[in-house]
């Protein structure tokens, strides 16, 4: 009898150890896979936990700890923290030798914390208002050559090829611009979703895009972009779809501290350059010279008003003037924005204003020739057609009429204007 029990007992223990072995092996395999896959995150785990708690040391400690621990297995959360910490260090390095305005240019800022949103500061914010093919990509890149700048490139890209002149688009546009300047990406779902299939929403924002290329999963995550945006001391923005009378609201609001430039171009140069873009002809806001020049008149009227009302925060630049002397105009622009005319900016200008190397949307071009291509590229009938609906806009902005075919080829189209 006892023998039987022993036999059964052995059978049971054999079975047990078999299953035990299987279980142990599976467990080992599982841990191996887990470690291999996530080992790079494990080593970064401690750092973000520490930095997250250090940032807001007193307020709502329990809540923070709850956030940290409820996120302990959330890889997205740790990837975000890792990138933010790395970028914070990059910004500190970029800003080591920075010349703060310290009261110059009407700006009383003497250290970086005063400019950083996550530390309760307010970044220095600059805007370029322009329209398609007016050299705004070049000017936007000149401003973005400044260290530690967060570049809001074309915030209204998802509106399509339209001009924002009034209701109902104006309110949506202004709300989006506020959300961007305040780094509130949870309010910008359309913009982020559009960006997933139109990478140029972000790819002019150099620092953001560099992180996006190696961290694709978090690039369009609103938590990530919000946190990332809030660590930058400088923000710039360029817009080609917003007319000045709408943009005026941004200057009226002192809380943003914006400085705004209107960038203007000869309508004949605009129309010639737009003719070669396939996205333009089907939209009258882009291709109809009468509309384009009506916008230029409206911008002129707003500019006269803003120049008086906000002499320190509003300025006009003509693309042609800038192209003839990019260095002097860029220096001037930097002083207006209150930004340090940094070595990075000088070397950007040296490499981007001398020869005609790049493609159509490139700023690698001979800046002295680019604004005047239209004189040979358009025939005189085309020029007359534009001039017939643009003479008022041209007179206001200081562009002379081409009188005939031969005159068009060699006259100087720019003259003086005053606001
Ligand atoms: C993980 O963290 C990210 C970023 O904080 C958040 O958007 C996401 O909802 C979290 N996921 C889970 C499952 O908690
Ligand atoms: C600039 O800021 C400093 C410290 O915040 C203050 O003492 C000084 O009065 C300010 N100067 C001007 C001109 O506002
Ligand atoms: C073109 O216009 C210029 C300037 O008015 C004038 O001097 C010239 O004679 C004109 N040429 C022709 C071919 O009409």
GROMACS .gro file of C-alpha atoms and ligand atoms in nm:
model
  461
    1UNK     CA    1   0.000   0.000   0.000
    2UNK     CA    2   0.258   0.265   0.101
    3UNK     CA    3   0.456   0.168  -0.211
    4UNK     CA    4   0.165   0.272  -0.426
    5UNK     CA    5   0.153   0.605  -0.258
    6UNK     CA    6   0.524   0.652  -0.315
    7UNK     CA    7   0.488   0.575  -0.684
    8UNK     CA    8   0.202   0.816  -0.723
    9UNK     CA    9   0.397   1.071  -0.521
   10UNK     CA   10   0.700   1.041  -0.751
   11UNK     CA   11   0.478   1.076  -1.055
   12UNK     CA   12   0.329   1.395  -0.911
   13UNK     CA   13   0.665   1.544  -0.818
   14UNK     CA   14   0.807   1.457  -1.163
   15UNK     CA   15   0.513   1.630  -1.325
   16UNK     CA   16   0.558   1.926  -1.092
   17UNK     CA   17   0.926   1.968  -1.165
   18UNK     CA   18   0.857   1.939  -1.540
   19UNK     CA   19   0.603   2.222  -1.529
   20UNK     CA   20   0.827   2.412  -1.292
   21UNK     CA   21   1.110   2.389  -1.542
   22UNK     CA   22   0.889   2.502  -1.826
   23UNK     CA   23   0.767   2.792  -1.615
   24UNK     CA   24   1.117   2.894  -1.512
   25UNK     CA   25   1.242   2.880  -1.870
   26UNK     CA   26   0.955   3.094  -1.994
   27UNK     CA   27   1.023   3.342  -1.719
   28UNK     CA   28   1.391   3.360  -1.819
   29UNK     CA   29   1.306   3.410  -2.185
   30UNK     CA   30   1.056   3.677  -2.092
   31UNK     CA   31   1.309   3.870  -1.885
   32UNK     CA   32   1.574   3.839  -2.155
   33UNK     CA   33   1.340   3.983  -2.417
   34UNK     CA   34   1.217   4.252  -2.184
   35UNK     CA   35   1.570   4.360  -2.095
   36UNK     CA   36   1.690   4.364  -2.452
   37UNK     CA   37   1.397   4.570  -2.572
   38UNK     CA   38   1.390   4.824  -2.296
   39UNK     CA   39   1.739   4.830  -2.151
   40UNK     CA   40   1.811   5.179  -2.285
   41UNK     CA   41   1.509   5.312  -2.101
   42UNK     CA   42   1.597   5.138  -1.776
   43UNK     CA   43   1.920   5.334  -1.744
   44UNK     CA   44   1.735   5.661  -1.797
   45UNK     CA   45   1.462   5.581  -1.553
   46UNK     CA   46   1.609   5.744  -1.249
   47UNK     CA   47   1.711   6.073  -1.414
   48UNK     CA   48   1.363   6.180  -1.532
   49UNK     CA   49   1.202   6.080  -1.202
   50UNK     CA   50   1.450   6.302  -1.021
   51UNK     CA   51   1.420   6.596  -1.257
   52UNK     CA   52   1.040   6.582  -1.256
   53UNK     CA   53   1.027   6.602  -0.878
   54UNK     CA   54   1.303   6.863  -0.858
   55UNK     CA   55   1.120   7.097  -1.096
   56UNK     CA   56   0.822   7.168  -0.876
   57UNK     CA   57   0.964   7.097  -0.533
   58UNK     CA   58   0.688   7.223  -0.306
   59UNK     CA   59   0.348   7.224  -0.473
   60UNK     CA   60   0.129   6.912  -0.452
   61UNK     CA   61   0.396   6.656  -0.373
   62UNK     CA   62   0.152   6.368  -0.345
   63UNK     CA   63   0.005   6.443  -0.680
   64UNK     CA   64   0.349   6.450  -0.840
   65UNK     CA   65   0.454   6.125  -0.685
   66UNK     CA   66   0.129   5.979  -0.806
   67UNK     CA   67   0.207   6.099  -1.161
   68UNK     CA   68   0.560   5.964  -1.145
   69UNK     CA   69   0.459   5.623  -1.013
   70UNK     CA   70   0.151   5.578  -1.224
   71UNK     CA   71   0.380   5.649  -1.519
   72UNK     CA   72   0.655   5.415  -1.405
   73UNK     CA   73   0.575   5.163  -1.678
   74UNK     CA   74   0.484   5.419  -1.940
   75UNK     CA   75   0.767   5.423  -2.193
   76UNK     CA   76   0.628   5.725  -2.380
   77UNK     CA   77   0.646   5.925  -2.059
   78UNK     CA   78   1.011   5.830  -2.004
   79UNK     CA   79   1.110   5.895  -2.361
   80UNK     CA   80   0.956   6.244  -2.332
   81UNK     CA   81   1.142   6.316  -2.008
   82UNK     CA   82   1.468   6.194  -2.156
   83UNK     CA   83   1.442   6.420  -2.462
   84UNK     CA   84   1.337   6.723  -2.256
   85UNK     CA   85   1.629   6.680  -2.016
   86UNK     CA   86   1.871   6.645  -2.302
   87UNK     CA   87   1.734   6.956  -2.476
   88UNK     CA   88   1.749   7.157  -2.153
   89UNK     CA   89   2.122   7.083  -2.134
   90UNK     CA   90   2.169   7.180  -2.501
   91UNK     CA   91   1.995   7.511  -2.441
   92UNK     CA   92   2.212   7.585  -2.139
   93UNK     CA   93   2.525   7.522  -2.347
   94UNK     CA   94   2.396   7.738  -2.637
   95UNK     CA   95   2.321   8.024  -2.399
   96UNK     CA   96   2.650   8.021  -2.206
   97UNK     CA   97   2.801   8.332  -2.364
   98UNK     CA   98   2.473   8.503  -2.451
   99UNK     CA   99   2.455   8.886  -2.442
  100UNK     CA  100   2.125   8.964  -2.268
  101UNK     CA  101   1.960   9.298  -2.356
  102UNK     CA  102   1.986   9.418  -1.993
  103UNK     CA  103   1.767   9.721  -2.053
  104UNK     CA  104   1.880   9.786  -2.414
  105UNK     CA  105   1.613   9.790  -2.693
  106UNK     CA  106   1.349   9.849  -2.425
  107UNK     CA  107   1.393   9.497  -2.285
  108UNK     CA  108   1.493   9.450  -1.923
  109UNK     CA  109   1.614   9.089  -1.923
  110UNK     CA  110   1.945   8.983  -1.774
  111UNK     CA  111   1.930   8.604  -1.730
  112UNK     CA  112   1.784   8.298  -1.892
  113UNK     CA  113   1.526   8.205  -1.625
  114UNK     CA  114   1.336   8.527  -1.695
  115UNK     CA  115   1.276   8.390  -2.046
  116UNK     CA  116   1.174   8.032  -1.969
  117UNK     CA  117   0.808   7.945  -1.936
  118UNK     CA  118   0.853   7.635  -1.720
  119UNK     CA  119   1.036   7.859  -1.471
  120UNK     CA  120   0.762   8.123  -1.474
  121UNK     CA  121   0.942   8.347  -1.727
  122UNK     CA  122   0.827   8.496  -2.055
  123UNK     CA  123   1.015   8.415  -2.376
  124UNK     CA  124   1.111   8.688  -2.622
  125UNK     CA  125   0.861   8.650  -2.907
  126UNK     CA  126   0.898   8.768  -3.265
  127UNK     CA  127   0.661   8.752  -3.564
  128UNK     CA  128   0.698   8.794  -3.940
  129UNK     CA  129   0.375   8.875  -4.127
  130UNK     CA  130   0.404   8.822  -4.501
  131UNK     CA  131   0.242   8.644  -4.794
  132UNK     CA  132   0.349   8.359  -5.026
  133UNK     CA  133   0.679   8.402  -5.213
  134UNK     CA  134   0.782   8.721  -5.035
  135UNK     CA  135   1.112   8.597  -4.895
  136UNK     CA  136   0.957   8.502  -4.562
  137UNK     CA  137   1.128   8.162  -4.556
  138UNK     CA  138   1.464   8.337  -4.580
  139UNK     CA  139   1.382   8.597  -4.312
  140UNK     CA  140   1.232   8.324  -4.091
  141UNK     CA  141   1.554   8.125  -4.119
  142UNK     CA  142   1.764   8.435  -4.040
  143UNK     CA  143   1.573   8.473  -3.712
  144UNK     CA  144   1.591   8.099  -3.646
  145UNK     CA  145   1.973   8.114  -3.677
  146UNK     CA  146   1.967   8.273  -3.330
  147UNK     CA  147   2.059   8.028  -3.051
  148UNK     CA  148   1.787   7.844  -2.853
  149UNK     CA  149   1.498   7.958  -3.071
  150UNK     CA  150   1.169   7.767  -3.100
  151UNK     CA  151   1.036   7.836  -3.452
  152UNK     CA  152   0.659   7.825  -3.508
  153UNK     CA  153   0.668   7.783  -3.886
  154UNK     CA  154   0.342   7.865  -4.066
  155UNK     CA  155   0.089   7.794  -3.790
  156UNK     CA  156  -0.199   7.827  -4.037
  157UNK     CA  157  -0.071   7.566  -4.285
  158UNK     CA  158  -0.375   7.349  -4.221
  159UNK     CA  159  -0.606   7.629  -4.345
  160UNK     CA  160  -0.499   7.565  -4.708
  161UNK     CA  161  -0.413   7.832  -4.967
  162UNK     CA  162  -0.631   8.110  -4.827
  163UNK     CA  163  -0.588   8.454  -4.677
  164UNK     CA  164  -0.736   8.525  -4.335
  165UNK     CA  165  -0.901   8.866  -4.361
  166UNK     CA  166  -1.193   8.842  -4.119
  167UNK     CA  167  -1.458   8.621  -3.957
  168UNK     CA  168  -1.495   8.329  -3.917
  169UNK     CA  169  -1.134   8.222  -3.989
  170UNK     CA  170  -0.977   8.516  -3.804
  171UNK     CA  171  -1.086   8.399  -3.459
  172UNK     CA  172  -0.965   8.044  -3.517
  173UNK     CA  173  -0.634   8.177  -3.647
  174UNK     CA  174  -0.578   8.407  -3.349
  175UNK     CA  175  -0.671   8.130  -3.103
  176UNK     CA  176  -0.420   7.896  -3.268
  177UNK     CA  177  -0.147   8.158  -3.254
  178UNK     CA  178  -0.210   8.219  -2.883
  179UNK     CA  179  -0.202   7.846  -2.815
  180UNK     CA  180   0.133   7.817  -2.996
  181UNK     CA  181   0.297   8.111  -2.822
  182UNK     CA  182   0.174   7.975  -2.490
  183UNK     CA  183   0.287   7.620  -2.579
  184UNK     CA  184  -0.065   7.477  -2.536
  185UNK     CA  185  -0.052   7.196  -2.789
  186UNK     CA  186  -0.354   7.019  -2.640
  187UNK     CA  187  -0.558   7.293  -2.805
  188UNK     CA  188  -0.399   7.225  -3.144
  189UNK     CA  189  -0.525   6.882  -3.246
  190UNK     CA  190  -0.595   6.979  -3.608
  191UNK     CA  191  -0.252   7.131  -3.643
  192UNK     CA  192  -0.075   6.825  -3.496
  193UNK     CA  193  -0.281   6.580  -3.702
  194UNK     CA  194  -0.211   6.776  -4.019
  195UNK     CA  195   0.158   6.768  -3.934
  196UNK     CA  196   0.169   6.387  -3.924
  197UNK     CA  197   0.128   6.382  -4.302
  198UNK     CA  198   0.282   6.727  -4.375
  199UNK     CA  199   0.619   6.724  -4.194
  200UNK     CA  200   0.702   7.082  -4.297
  201UNK     CA  201   0.475   7.194  -4.011
  202UNK     CA  202   0.771   7.106  -3.787
  203UNK     CA  203   1.078   7.058  -4.002
  204UNK     CA  204   1.178   7.425  -4.008
  205UNK     CA  205   1.183   7.417  -3.628
  206UNK     CA  206   1.543   7.295  -3.615
  207UNK     CA  207   1.565   7.185  -3.251
  208UNK     CA  208   1.227   7.014  -3.249
  209UNK     CA  209   1.287   6.839  -3.579
  210UNK     CA  210   1.627   6.707  -3.471
  211UNK     CA  211   1.455   6.531  -3.179
  212UNK     CA  212   1.165   6.418  -3.400
  213UNK     CA  213   1.395   6.235  -3.641
  214UNK     CA  214   1.533   6.016  -3.363
  215UNK     CA  215   1.214   5.997  -3.151
  216UNK     CA  216   0.941   5.950  -3.413
  217UNK     CA  217   0.688   5.805  -3.168
  218UNK     CA  218   0.661   6.119  -2.953
  219UNK     CA  219   0.707   6.388  -3.220
  220UNK     CA  220   0.333   6.470  -3.257
  221UNK     CA  221   0.239   6.393  -2.897
  222UNK     CA  222   0.086   6.709  -2.743
  223UNK     CA  223   0.240   6.632  -2.399
  224UNK     CA  224   0.583   6.622  -2.557
  225UNK     CA  225   0.560   6.934  -2.775
  226UNK     CA  226   0.408   7.133  -2.487
  227UNK     CA  227   0.690   7.046  -2.248
  228UNK     CA  228   0.954   7.090  -2.518
  229UNK     CA  229   0.824   7.433  -2.619
  230UNK     CA  230   0.819   7.555  -2.258
  231UNK     CA  231   1.195   7.518  -2.208
  232UNK     CA  232   1.294   7.763  -2.487
  233UNK     CA  233   1.393   8.125  -2.407
  234UNK     CA  234   1.307   8.252  -2.760
  235UNK     CA  235   1.010   8.196  -2.989
  236UNK     CA  236   0.972   8.310  -3.348
  237UNK     CA  237   0.682   8.275  -3.591
  238UNK     CA  238   0.622   8.347  -3.957
  239UNK     CA  239   0.281   8.373  -4.119
  240UNK     CA  240   0.185   8.412  -4.485
  241UNK     CA  241  -0.192   8.370  -4.446
  242UNK     CA  242  -0.282   8.636  -4.190
  243UNK     CA  243  -0.343   8.996  -4.299
  244UNK     CA  244  -0.206   9.272  -4.080
  245UNK     CA  245  -0.541   9.410  -3.964
  246UNK     CA  246  -0.611   9.072  -3.798
  247UNK     CA  247  -0.256   9.033  -3.665
  248UNK     CA  248  -0.298   9.371  -3.493
  249UNK     CA  249  -0.481   9.196  -3.206
  250UNK     CA  250  -0.154   9.026  -3.113
  251UNK     CA  251   0.021   9.362  -3.066
  252UNK     CA  252  -0.270   9.501  -2.865
  253UNK     CA  253  -0.224   9.225  -2.609
  254UNK     CA  254   0.074   9.331  -2.397
  255UNK     CA  255   0.094   8.998  -2.213
  256UNK     CA  256   0.265   8.827  -2.508
  257UNK     CA  257   0.529   9.100  -2.552
  258UNK     CA  258   0.540   9.040  -2.927
  259UNK     CA  259   0.751   9.236  -3.178
  260UNK     CA  260   0.615   9.220  -3.532
  261UNK     CA  261   0.763   9.274  -3.879
  262UNK     CA  262   0.560   9.312  -4.198
  263UNK     CA  263   0.756   9.180  -4.497
  264UNK     CA  264   0.642   9.328  -4.831
  265UNK     CA  265   0.730   9.244  -5.192
  266UNK     CA  266   0.672   9.396  -5.538
  267UNK     CA  267   0.350   9.233  -5.672
  268UNK     CA  268   0.518   9.170  -6.008
  269UNK     CA  269   0.788   8.966  -5.833
  270UNK     CA  270   0.522   8.788  -5.627
  271UNK     CA  271   0.311   8.692  -5.928
  272UNK     CA  272   0.611   8.576  -6.130
  273UNK     CA  273   0.737   8.357  -5.848
  274UNK     CA  274   0.390   8.215  -5.772
  275UNK     CA  275   0.335   8.123  -6.139
  276UNK     CA  276   0.590   7.846  -6.092
  277UNK     CA  277   0.421   7.688  -5.788
  278UNK     CA  278   0.161   7.423  -5.870
  279UNK     CA  279  -0.041   7.485  -5.550
  280UNK     CA  280  -0.102   7.853  -5.626
  281UNK     CA  281  -0.297   7.904  -5.955
  282UNK     CA  282  -0.613   7.725  -5.835
  283UNK     CA  283  -0.652   7.964  -5.542
  284UNK     CA  284  -0.752   8.324  -5.626
  285UNK     CA  285  -0.616   8.446  -5.288
  286UNK     CA  286  -0.277   8.347  -5.424
  287UNK     CA  287  -0.301   8.396  -5.801
  288UNK     CA  288  -0.539   8.689  -5.862
  289UNK     CA  289  -0.330   9.011  -5.871
  290UNK     CA  290  -0.637   9.223  -5.788
  291UNK     CA  291  -0.687   9.038  -5.458
  292UNK     CA  292  -0.317   9.033  -5.383
  293UNK     CA  293  -0.291   9.409  -5.432
  294UNK     CA  294  -0.608   9.480  -5.234
  295UNK     CA  295  -0.437   9.295  -4.947
  296UNK     CA  296  -0.129   9.513  -4.997
  297UNK     CA  297  -0.340   9.829  -4.968
  298UNK     CA  298  -0.511   9.698  -4.655
  299UNK     CA  299  -0.172   9.607  -4.507
  300UNK     CA  300  -0.045   9.956  -4.587
  301UNK     CA  301  -0.333  10.120  -4.403
  302UNK     CA  302  -0.278   9.896  -4.101
  303UNK     CA  303   0.098   9.957  -4.114
  304UNK     CA  304   0.051  10.336  -4.099
  305UNK     CA  305  -0.167  10.295  -3.791
  306UNK     CA  306   0.058  10.041  -3.616
  307UNK     CA  307   0.377  10.238  -3.680
  308UNK     CA  308   0.226  10.528  -3.485
  309UNK     CA  309   0.069  10.319  -3.215
  310UNK     CA  310   0.352  10.070  -3.152
  311UNK     CA  311   0.673  10.233  -3.280
  312UNK     CA  312   0.885   9.994  -3.075
  313UNK     CA  313   0.694   9.677  -3.157
  314UNK     CA  314   0.612   9.714  -3.525
  315UNK     CA  315   0.833   9.752  -3.832
  316UNK     CA  316   0.817   9.709  -4.211
  317UNK     CA  317   1.081   9.554  -4.440
  318UNK     CA  318   1.067   9.533  -4.819
  319UNK     CA  319   1.209   9.210  -4.962
  320UNK     CA  320   1.396   9.404  -5.234
  321UNK     CA  321   1.575   9.628  -4.981
  322UNK     CA  322   1.668   9.328  -4.771
  323UNK     CA  323   1.806   9.143  -5.074
  324UNK     CA  324   2.030   9.431  -5.177
  325UNK     CA  325   2.196   9.443  -4.835
  326UNK     CA  326   2.104   9.134  -4.631
  327UNK     CA  327   2.369   9.185  -4.364
  328UNK     CA  328   2.272   9.542  -4.269
  329UNK     CA  329   1.900   9.460  -4.276
  330UNK     CA  330   1.942   9.146  -4.068
  331UNK     CA  331   2.141   9.338  -3.808
  332UNK     CA  332   1.871   9.600  -3.802
  333UNK     CA  333   1.603   9.335  -3.766
  334UNK     CA  334   1.785   9.178  -3.470
  335UNK     CA  335   1.811   9.513  -3.295
  336UNK     CA  336   1.442   9.571  -3.350
  337UNK     CA  337   1.355   9.233  -3.198
  338UNK     CA  338   1.603   9.299  -2.914
  339UNK     CA  339   1.798   8.983  -3.003
  340UNK     CA  340   2.175   8.937  -2.986
  341UNK     CA  341   2.330   8.948  -3.336
  342UNK     CA  342   2.509   8.624  -3.254
  343UNK     CA  343   2.801   8.458  -3.440
  344UNK     CA  344   2.559   8.186  -3.557
  345UNK     CA  345   2.355   8.450  -3.738
  346UNK     CA  346   2.657   8.604  -3.906
  347UNK     CA  347   2.773   8.267  -4.033
  348UNK     CA  348   2.420   8.185  -4.154
  349UNK     CA  349   2.421   8.508  -4.357
  350UNK     CA  350   2.770   8.435  -4.493
  351UNK     CA  351   2.666   8.094  -4.622
  352UNK     CA  352   2.316   8.184  -4.744
  353UNK     CA  353   2.348   8.510  -4.931
  354UNK     CA  354   2.632   8.468  -5.179
  355UNK     CA  355   2.561   8.217  -5.452
  356UNK     CA  356   2.275   8.057  -5.640
  357UNK     CA  357   2.299   7.694  -5.531
  358UNK     CA  358   1.970   7.558  -5.400
  359UNK     CA  359   1.631   7.459  -5.534
  360UNK     CA  360   1.325   7.683  -5.566
  361UNK     CA  361   1.232   7.690  -5.200
  362UNK     CA  362   1.590   7.717  -5.088
  363UNK     CA  363   1.741   8.030  -4.945
  364UNK     CA  364   2.069   7.938  -5.114
  365UNK     CA  365   2.040   8.191  -5.390
  366UNK     CA  366   2.200   8.499  -5.523
  367UNK     CA  367   2.015   8.748  -5.313
  368UNK     CA  368   2.100   9.041  -5.541
  369UNK     CA  369   1.924   8.890  -5.841
  370UNK     CA  370   1.631   8.696  -5.693
  371UNK     CA  371   1.379   8.978  -5.642
  372UNK     CA  372   1.424   9.111  -5.995
  373UNK     CA  373   1.384   8.793  -6.202
  374UNK     CA  374   1.036   8.902  -6.303
  375UNK     CA  375   1.179   9.176  -6.531
  376UNK     CA  376   1.308   8.912  -6.775
  377UNK     CA  377   1.079   8.620  -6.687
  378UNK     CA  378   0.746   8.802  -6.743
  379UNK     CA  379   0.663   8.949  -7.083
  380UNK     CA  380   0.544   9.306  -7.093
  381UNK     CA  381   0.174   9.214  -7.141
  382UNK     CA  382   0.177   9.014  -6.819
  383UNK     CA  383   0.342   9.303  -6.637
  384UNK     CA  384   0.083   9.546  -6.772
  385UNK     CA  385  -0.197   9.317  -6.659
  386UNK     CA  386  -0.061   9.321  -6.303
  387UNK     CA  387   0.012   9.694  -6.306
  388UNK     CA  388  -0.340   9.772  -6.427
  389UNK     CA  389  -0.487   9.641  -6.098
  390UNK     CA  390  -0.189   9.713  -5.872
  391UNK     CA  391  -0.096  10.076  -5.942
  392UNK     CA  392  -0.231  10.202  -5.606
  393UNK     CA  393  -0.059   9.931  -5.402
  394UNK     CA  394   0.263   9.991  -5.597
  395UNK     CA  395   0.253  10.366  -5.543
  396UNK     CA  396   0.196  10.322  -5.167
  397UNK     CA  397   0.480  10.073  -5.127
  398UNK     CA  398   0.726  10.256  -5.357
  399UNK     CA  399   0.736  10.036  -5.670
  400UNK     CA  400   0.771  10.215  -6.009
  401UNK     CA  401   0.578  10.119  -6.322
  402UNK     CA  402   0.752   9.948  -6.614
  403UNK     CA  403   0.663  10.160  -6.918
  404UNK     CA  404   0.745   9.932  -7.210
  405UNK     CA  405   0.930   9.614  -7.306
  406UNK     CA  406   1.277   9.775  -7.318
  407UNK     CA  407   1.224   9.993  -7.011
  408UNK     CA  408   1.111   9.684  -6.814
  409UNK     CA  409   1.443   9.505  -6.877
  410UNK     CA  410   1.672   9.766  -6.725
  411UNK     CA  411   1.485  10.015  -6.504
  412UNK     CA  412   1.510  10.029  -6.125
  413UNK     CA  413   1.169   9.916  -5.996
  414UNK     CA  414   1.218  10.036  -5.639
  415UNK     CA  415   1.178  10.388  -5.512
  416UNK     CA  416   1.099  10.549  -5.176
  417UNK     CA  417   0.784  10.499  -4.971
  418UNK     CA  418   0.674  10.638  -4.638
  419UNK     CA  419   0.431  10.524  -4.372
  420LIG     C1  420   0.184   5.763  -2.116
  420LIG     O1  421   0.236   5.896  -2.108
  420LIG     C2  422   0.199   5.979  -2.214
  420LIG     C3  423   0.274   6.110  -2.199
  420LIG     O2  424   0.272   6.159  -2.069
  420LIG     C4  425   0.047   5.997  -2.216
  420LIG     O3  426   0.009   6.078  -2.324
  420LIG     C5  427  -0.019   5.861  -2.226
  420LIG     O4  428  -0.158   5.876  -2.218
  420LIG     C6  429   0.031   5.766  -2.117
  420LIG     N1  430  -0.022   5.635  -2.138
  420LIG     C7  431  -0.071   5.561  -2.041
  420LIG     C8  432  -0.120   5.426  -2.081
  420LIG     O5  433  -0.074   5.600  -1.924
  421LIG     C1  434   1.521   9.599  -1.454
  421LIG     O1  435   1.503   9.489  -1.366
  421LIG     C2  436   1.573   9.503  -1.243
  421LIG     C3  437   1.560   9.375  -1.164
  421LIG     O2  438   1.446   9.301  -1.201
  421LIG     C4  439   1.518   9.625  -1.168
  421LIG     O3  440   1.588   9.642  -1.047
  421LIG     C5  441   1.534   9.749  -1.257
  421LIG     O4  442   1.476   9.861  -1.195
  421LIG     C6  443   1.470   9.726  -1.394
  421LIG     N1  444   1.501   9.838  -1.480
  421LIG     C7  445   1.410   9.894  -1.561
  421LIG     C8  446   1.459  10.006  -1.647
  421LIG     O5  447   1.294   9.857  -1.563
  422LIG     C1  448   1.015  10.301  -7.348
  422LIG     O1  449   0.999  10.394  -7.244
  422LIG     C2  450   1.110  10.477  -7.222
  422LIG     C3  451   1.084  10.560  -7.097
  422LIG     O2  452   0.963  10.631  -7.106
  422LIG     C4  453   1.130  10.566  -7.348
  422LIG     O3  454   1.243  10.649  -7.328
  422LIG     C5  455   1.152  10.472  -7.467
  422LIG     O4  456   1.157  10.548  -7.583
  422LIG     C6  457   1.039  10.374  -7.482
  422LIG     N1  458   1.073  10.275  -7.582
  422LIG     C7  459   0.985  10.231  -7.671
  422LIG     C8  460   1.035  10.128  -7.768
  422LIG     O5  461   0.870  10.274  -7.673
   0.00000   0.00000   0.00000
